[in-house]
Tab-separated table of C-alpha atoms in Angstrom:
chain	number	residue	atom	x	y	z
A	204	MET	CA	25.749	157.428	110.143
A	205	GLY	CA	29.126	156.141	111.333
A	206	ARG	CA	32.427	156.459	109.531
A	207	GLU	CA	35.454	154.234	109.218
A	208	ARG	CA	39.050	154.946	108.308
A	209	VAL	CA	41.242	152.064	107.166
A	210	ARG	CA	44.891	152.408	106.184
A	211	ALA	CA	46.206	149.327	104.432
A	212	PRO	CA	49.129	147.550	106.113
A	213	SER	CA	52.518	147.744	104.475
A	214	SER	CA	53.330	144.979	102.020
A	215	GLY	CA	56.947	144.883	103.195
A	216	PRO	CA	58.518	143.206	106.229
A	217	ARG	CA	56.774	143.432	109.610
A	218	THR	CA	58.415	146.724	110.530
A	219	MET	CA	55.755	149.246	109.535
A	220	GLY	CA	52.807	150.901	111.253
A	221	THR	CA	49.232	150.072	112.131
A	222	SER	CA	45.988	150.363	110.260
A	223	THR	CA	43.127	152.150	111.961
A	224	LEU	CA	39.408	151.498	111.883
A	225	VAL	CA	37.086	154.024	113.485
A	226	VAL	CA	33.700	152.690	114.604
A	227	SER	CA	30.815	154.946	115.536
A	228	ALA	CA	29.125	154.360	118.894
A	229	ASP	CA	25.724	154.367	117.221
A	230	ASN	CA	26.627	151.426	114.993
A	231	PRO	CA	28.129	148.649	117.128
A	232	ARG	CA	28.089	146.069	114.334
A	233	GLN	CA	29.894	148.197	111.763
A	234	ARG	CA	32.701	146.174	110.224
A	235	GLY	CA	35.961	146.893	108.466
A	236	THR	CA	36.442	146.268	104.781
A	237	THR	CA	39.116	143.629	105.191
A	238	ASN	CA	38.554	140.044	104.068
A	239	ARG	CA	39.015	136.924	106.148
A	240	ARG	CA	42.318	135.095	105.814
A	241	MET	CA	42.274	131.362	105.095
A	242	ASP	CA	46.007	130.647	104.737
A	243	SER	CA	48.011	128.996	107.497
A	244	THR	CA	50.568	129.807	110.180
A	245	VAL	CA	53.459	127.422	110.798
A	246	SER	CA	54.609	126.636	114.331
A	247	PRO	CA	58.294	126.336	115.294
A	248	VAL	CA	57.984	122.538	115.112
A	249	GLY	CA	56.565	122.611	111.593
A	250	GLU	CA	52.860	122.134	112.325
A	251	SER	CA	50.484	124.161	110.173
A	252	PHE	CA	47.515	125.939	111.773
A	253	GLU	CA	44.840	128.344	110.616
A	254	PRO	CA	45.871	131.981	111.171
A	255	ILE	CA	44.859	133.635	114.433
A	256	THR	CA	43.535	137.075	115.301
A	257	VAL	CA	44.194	138.408	118.798
A	258	VAL	CA	41.617	140.898	120.119
A	259	ILE	CA	42.758	143.197	122.934
A	260	PRO	CA	40.101	145.564	124.360
A	261	VAL	CA	41.654	148.645	126.003
A	262	TYR	CA	40.072	151.523	127.910
A	263	SER	CA	41.460	154.602	129.631
A	264	GLY	CA	41.648	152.941	133.070
A	265	VAL	CA	44.381	150.485	132.053
A	266	GLU	CA	47.897	151.272	133.243
A	267	PRO	CA	50.274	151.854	130.294
A	268	GLY	CA	52.883	149.531	131.800
A	269	HIS	CA	50.362	146.708	132.064
A	270	LEU	CA	49.309	147.169	128.438
A	271	ARG	CA	52.937	147.182	127.297
A	272	ARG	CA	53.511	143.884	129.103
A	273	ALA	CA	50.343	142.331	127.664
A	274	LEU	CA	51.294	143.340	124.133
A	275	GLY	CA	54.835	142.135	124.691
A	276	SER	CA	53.556	138.709	125.703
A	277	MET	CA	51.797	138.468	122.340
A	278	GLN	CA	55.035	139.285	120.538
A	279	GLU	CA	56.782	136.483	122.457
A	280	GLN	CA	54.435	133.705	121.323
A	281	ASN	CA	55.936	130.480	119.980
A	282	LEU	CA	53.182	130.541	117.352
A	283	PRO	CA	52.782	134.158	116.186
A	284	ALA	CA	49.331	135.602	115.622
A	285	ASP	CA	48.510	136.680	112.080
A	286	GLU	CA	46.688	139.808	113.269
A	287	ILE	CA	46.539	141.835	116.494
A	288	LEU	CA	43.453	144.024	116.906
A	289	ILE	CA	43.664	146.658	119.630
A	290	VAL	CA	40.109	147.821	120.308
A	291	GLU	CA	40.206	151.275	121.886
A	292	ASP	CA	37.045	151.490	123.975
A	293	GLY	CA	36.771	155.278	123.909
A	294	PRO	CA	39.653	157.798	124.066
A	295	LEU	CA	42.706	156.311	125.776
A	296	GLY	CA	44.858	159.253	126.794
A	297	ALA	CA	48.448	160.086	125.926
A	298	GLY	CA	50.135	157.295	127.896
A	299	LEU	CA	48.175	154.414	126.380
A	300	ASP	CA	48.232	156.018	122.933
A	301	ALA	CA	52.014	156.083	123.116
A	302	VAL	CA	52.186	152.377	123.994
A	303	VAL	CA	49.900	151.398	121.110
A	304	ALA	CA	51.770	153.643	118.675
A	305	GLU	CA	55.073	152.186	119.844
A	306	LEU	CA	53.980	148.643	119.022
A	307	GLY	CA	52.333	149.696	115.776
A	308	GLY	CA	55.549	151.292	114.655
A	309	VAL	CA	57.412	147.984	114.669
A	310	ASP	CA	54.703	145.383	113.978
A	311	SER	CA	52.527	145.531	110.868
A	312	ARG	CA	50.170	142.882	112.289
A	313	VAL	CA	48.634	145.544	114.526
A	314	ARG	CA	45.340	147.226	113.655
A	315	ARG	CA	43.679	149.798	115.875
A	316	ILE	CA	39.894	149.866	116.146
A	317	SER	CA	38.802	153.153	117.696
A	318	LEU	CA	35.358	153.346	119.309
A	319	ALA	CA	34.015	156.875	119.625
A	320	GLN	CA	33.094	156.468	123.279
A	321	ASN	CA	33.516	153.974	126.101
A	322	ARG	CA	30.787	151.345	125.887
A	323	GLY	CA	32.226	148.436	127.859
A	324	VAL	CA	34.082	145.220	127.162
A	325	ALA	CA	31.154	143.422	125.493
A	326	TYR	CA	30.834	146.122	122.850
A	327	ALA	CA	34.611	146.237	122.367
A	328	MET	CA	34.952	142.460	122.028
A	329	GLN	CA	32.097	142.288	119.545
A	330	ALA	CA	33.676	145.029	117.446
A	331	GLY	CA	36.942	143.094	117.454
A	332	ILE	CA	35.330	139.774	116.570
A	333	GLU	CA	33.437	141.317	113.679
A	334	ALA	CA	36.536	143.077	112.341
A	335	ALA	CA	38.740	139.973	112.613
A	336	ARG	CA	40.117	138.610	109.357
A	337	ASN	CA	40.469	135.071	110.662
A	338	ARG	CA	38.220	132.316	111.938
A	339	TRP	CA	40.104	131.856	115.211
A	340	VAL	CA	40.098	134.736	117.677
A	341	ALA	CA	42.115	134.799	120.900
A	342	ARG	CA	40.980	137.185	123.606
A	343	MET	CA	43.738	139.032	125.433
A	344	ASP	CA	42.977	141.360	128.334
A	345	ALA	CA	45.072	144.515	128.450
A	346	ASP	CA	46.538	143.833	131.891
A	347	ASP	CA	47.250	140.092	131.755
A	348	VAL	CA	50.221	138.130	130.405
A	349	SER	CA	49.976	135.224	127.964
A	350	LEU	CA	52.630	132.553	128.402
A	351	PRO	CA	54.729	131.876	125.263
A	352	ASN	CA	53.008	128.588	124.409
A	353	ARG	CA	49.442	129.886	124.718
A	354	LEU	CA	48.504	130.348	121.052
A	355	GLU	CA	50.394	127.233	119.995
A	356	MET	CA	48.606	125.014	122.527
A	357	GLN	CA	45.163	126.412	121.762
A	358	ALA	CA	45.672	126.312	117.994
A	359	GLN	CA	46.708	122.686	118.311
A	360	ALA	CA	43.508	121.914	120.244
A	361	ALA	CA	41.457	123.772	117.639
A	362	SER	CA	43.071	122.084	114.642
A	363	GLY	CA	40.561	119.256	114.591
A	364	GLY	CA	37.755	121.729	113.937
A	365	HIS	CA	35.549	120.223	116.637
A	366	TYR	CA	35.433	122.938	119.307
A	367	ALA	CA	33.809	126.372	119.210
A	368	ALA	CA	35.575	127.732	122.290
A	369	ILE	CA	38.795	126.645	123.974
A	370	GLY	CA	39.957	127.887	127.355
A	371	ALA	CA	42.847	127.029	129.632
A	372	ALA	CA	43.943	127.089	133.224
A	373	MET	CA	45.477	130.340	134.424
A	374	LEU	CA	47.862	131.377	137.168
A	375	GLU	CA	46.825	134.327	139.326
A	376	PHE	CA	49.455	136.764	140.534
A	377	GLU	CA	49.472	139.832	142.744
A	378	GLY	CA	51.919	142.660	142.130
A	379	ASP	CA	55.004	140.952	140.715
A	380	GLU	CA	54.512	138.228	138.111
A	381	GLU	CA	56.618	135.865	140.191
A	382	ASN	CA	54.180	136.192	143.101
A	383	ILE	CA	51.809	133.460	141.962
A	384	VAL	CA	48.962	133.206	144.471
A	385	GLY	CA	46.693	130.645	142.854
A	386	LEU	CA	45.824	128.374	139.974
A	387	ARG	CA	42.381	128.179	138.376
A	388	VAL	CA	41.527	125.103	136.333
A	389	MET	CA	38.101	124.763	134.765
A	390	PRO	CA	36.198	121.556	133.858
A	391	LEU	CA	38.172	119.777	131.148
A	392	THR	CA	35.757	117.509	129.273
A	393	GLU	CA	32.790	118.369	127.074
A	394	GLU	CA	30.413	116.550	129.408
A	395	ARG	CA	31.628	118.365	132.524
A	396	ILE	CA	31.523	121.714	130.743
A	397	ARG	CA	27.917	121.085	129.698
A	398	ARG	CA	27.017	120.465	133.348
A	399	TYR	CA	29.097	123.305	134.720
A	400	VAL	CA	27.559	125.958	132.472
A	401	LEU	CA	24.246	125.432	134.287
A	402	THR	CA	25.686	127.073	137.405
A	403	ASN	CA	28.884	128.910	136.445
A	404	SER	CA	30.835	130.271	133.524
A	405	PRO	CA	32.747	127.231	132.201
A	406	ILE	CA	35.831	128.956	130.748
A	407	ASN	CA	38.388	131.341	132.224
A	408	ASN	CA	37.397	134.176	129.911
A	409	PRO	CA	40.862	135.843	129.767
A	410	THR	CA	42.127	132.615	128.128
A	411	LEU	CA	39.373	132.387	125.499
A	412	PHE	CA	40.233	131.027	122.037
A	413	LEU	CA	37.070	131.375	119.978
A	414	ASP	CA	35.634	130.196	116.682
A	415	ARG	CA	34.457	133.504	115.250
A	416	ASP	CA	31.876	131.870	112.970
A	417	ALA	CA	30.259	129.958	115.838
A	418	ALA	CA	30.195	133.057	118.038
A	419	LEU	CA	28.489	135.159	115.382
A	420	ALA	CA	26.037	132.337	114.636
A	421	VAL	CA	24.674	132.534	118.199
A	422	GLY	CA	24.543	136.334	118.300
A	423	GLY	CA	28.084	137.308	119.276
A	424	VAL	CA	29.073	139.010	122.518
A	425	ARG	CA	26.084	140.747	124.106
A	426	HIS	CA	25.937	143.280	126.897
A	427	VAL	CA	25.215	141.388	130.112
A	428	PRO	CA	27.007	143.438	132.802
A	429	ASN	CA	30.113	141.578	134.036
A	430	MET	CA	28.836	138.320	132.526
A	431	GLU	CA	29.105	138.826	128.782
A	432	ASP	CA	31.418	135.822	128.416
A	433	TYR	CA	29.224	133.540	130.535
A	434	ASP	CA	26.270	134.573	128.403
A	435	LEU	CA	28.158	133.743	125.199
A	436	PHE	CA	29.228	130.341	126.529
A	437	ALA	CA	25.643	129.608	127.577
A	438	ARG	CA	24.378	130.360	124.074
A	439	LEU	CA	27.086	128.183	122.549
A	440	ALA	CA	26.074	125.348	124.886
A	441	ALA	CA	22.399	125.810	124.073
A	442	GLY	CA	23.268	125.717	120.373
A	443	GLY	CA	25.074	122.404	120.749
A	444	TYR	CA	28.562	123.789	120.166
A	445	PRO	CA	31.242	121.791	122.035
A	446	MET	CA	33.794	123.565	124.244
A	447	LEU	CA	37.098	122.475	125.744
A	448	ASN	CA	39.460	123.543	128.528
A	449	LEU	CA	43.166	122.766	128.652
A	450	ALA	CA	44.634	121.741	132.000
A	451	GLU	CA	47.921	123.543	131.444
A	452	PRO	CA	48.046	127.181	132.610
A	453	LEU	CA	48.594	129.414	129.585
A	454	LEU	CA	48.065	132.868	131.085
A	455	LEU	CA	49.048	134.983	134.082
A	456	PHE	CA	45.966	136.727	135.468
A	457	ARG	CA	46.490	139.967	137.359
A	458	ALA	CA	44.548	139.660	140.637
A	459	ASP	CA	44.123	142.843	142.670
A	460	PRO	CA	41.743	144.212	145.351
A	461	ALA	CA	39.573	145.773	142.650
A	462	MET	CA	38.701	142.265	141.467
A	463	PHE	CA	36.876	141.557	144.712
A	464	LYS	CA	35.179	144.947	144.722
A	465	ARG	CA	33.776	144.213	141.280
A	466	ARG	CA	32.462	140.844	142.429
A	467	SER	CA	30.491	142.425	145.262
A	468	ALA	CA	29.446	145.674	143.572
A	469	ARG	CA	25.880	146.803	144.196
A	470	GLY	CA	24.856	146.259	140.595
A	471	MET	CA	25.935	142.628	140.586
A	472	PHE	CA	22.644	141.312	141.972
A	473	ALA	CA	20.768	142.749	138.993
A	474	ALA	CA	23.386	141.215	136.710
A	475	GLU	CA	22.922	137.837	138.400
A	476	VAL	CA	19.160	138.028	137.920
A	477	GLN	CA	19.575	138.861	134.245
A	478	MET	CA	22.052	136.043	133.685
A	479	GLN	CA	19.866	133.452	135.396
A	480	ARG	CA	16.880	134.552	133.335
A	481	ASN	CA	19.015	134.200	130.232
A	482	LEU	CA	19.981	130.645	131.176
A	483	ARG	CA	16.299	129.820	131.554
A	484	SER	CA	15.344	131.485	128.277
A	485	TYR	CA	18.062	129.523	126.441
A	486	GLY	CA	16.467	126.308	127.716
A	487	LEU	CA	19.451	125.324	129.850
A	488	ILE	CA	17.754	125.480	133.260
A	489	ARG	CA	14.253	125.617	134.700
A	490	THR	CA	12.818	128.006	137.261
A	491	PRO	CA	13.761	126.029	140.432
A	492	ARG	CA	17.408	125.837	139.336
A	493	MET	CA	17.319	129.526	138.427
A	494	TYR	CA	16.339	130.509	141.976
A	495	ALA	CA	18.800	128.066	143.546
A	496	ASN	CA	21.636	129.488	141.448
A	497	LEU	CA	20.629	133.019	142.322
A	498	LEU	CA	20.582	132.237	146.042
A	499	VAL	CA	24.030	130.614	146.104
A	500	ARG	CA	25.787	133.094	143.844
A	501	SER	CA	24.266	136.152	145.512
A	502	ALA	CA	25.156	134.855	148.984
A	503	PHE	CA	28.788	134.535	147.902
A	504	ARG	CA	28.834	138.088	146.567
A	505	ALA	CA	27.178	139.448	149.712
A	506	LEU	CA	30.132	138.485	151.907
A	507	PRO	CA	32.193	141.367	153.358
A	508	GLN	CA	35.327	142.116	151.342
A	509	ARG	CA	37.699	140.388	153.749
A	510	ALA	CA	35.511	137.299	154.009
A	511	LEU	CA	34.984	137.253	150.246
A	512	ARG	CA	38.715	137.305	149.638
A	513	PHE	CA	39.241	134.466	152.128
A	514	ALA	CA	36.397	132.376	150.687
A	515	TYR	CA	37.672	132.889	147.160
A	516	ALA	CA	41.174	131.747	148.120
A	517	LEU	CA	39.807	128.766	150.043
A	518	LEU	CA	37.421	127.560	147.356
A	519	PHE	CA	39.000	128.490	144.072
A	520	ARG	CA	42.767	128.576	144.471
A	521	VAL	CA	45.502	126.011	145.032
A	522	ARG	CA	48.716	127.080	146.735
A	523	SER	CA	52.057	125.331	146.897
A	524	PRO	CA	52.933	124.742	150.582
A	525	GLY	CA	56.203	126.195	151.786
A	526	SER	CA	56.924	128.229	148.670
A	527	LYS	CA	56.168	131.638	147.255
A	528	GLY	CA	53.003	131.227	145.234
A	529	LEU	CA	53.071	128.158	143.004
A	530	GLY	CA	56.703	128.331	142.024
A	531	SER	CA	57.411	127.887	138.330
A	532	LYS	CA	54.962	129.690	136.080
A	533	ALA	CA	54.925	126.877	133.583
A	534	SER	CA	54.650	123.958	135.999
A	535	GLY	CA	50.895	123.517	135.657
A	536	LYS	CA	50.771	121.320	138.758
A	537	GLY	CA	47.659	121.056	140.908
A	538	THR	CA	44.010	121.673	140.164
A	539	ALA	CA	41.310	123.980	141.401
A	540	LYS	CA	37.749	124.905	140.633
A	541	SER	CA	36.930	128.350	139.333
A	542	ASP	CA	33.990	130.271	140.683
A	543	GLY	CA	33.098	131.303	137.146
A	544	LEU	CA	31.948	134.644	138.497
């Protein structure tokens, strides 16, 4: 039987430490004892929104400097999150532990969820969603950077209570954050998203802003290797939950050579087969479309690394001619399709 350890946050100003929840690997749906919050957060311009929980999965392979930058971007939000959950997917090591402890020492919004062993991002995200105190959950990857208006823009879009998942465009960078190499914009309307989910993941998953109740109603985040977010979006679509994408880029996505290696890894064909079968079982596609999807997506992944990188840049990125990357990070100019892979 698993165990959990919860230390209550300080009741004073936001200058105290973290609370810690330990989740056993043999009980992935174990939840903390905290209650959901239903009060509101006020933006700098006086608008009132439901409070937000940010979930940040972290594992030992993340560089401490990248995690520090990701956490810093959450502290710089125009609309502050009510709660920041750092889900430690197995032991982190001294460097990452120090970064998390550093933030926890100055920000009482931080709670650490410690998983006994590394189980993957799907398990970590599900643990975070279940432990969240609030209805709205923003995903934050440990090596990306949220722009200051991210939570404010997504909370504003969510305020009508209509959407179950809200994504946004994102700027891709390599190395230095100023070296913007591409812009990925997903389908913007409900109708286009409903069509797009039949062939590709319809939301840039690092930008996900999620209705926790809707996610849990369709089964939460499940383990589908490298496609756990696509699988969740497919189940939301099958359940009739509307989704939305914002055209403005709200996140800097760290693109590196490892990204392309993951896309063409040997196990990806099996993952593609599983995902296509899931789409069919959810009633979204029929067998002919399943095989057509599998053929196209597998052919893309089968390209040699150099060709894959070129094809990705050609098909899914927009560049600004005559300038380094896309120029201003907040410009939001131009559009591009995302491969959804």
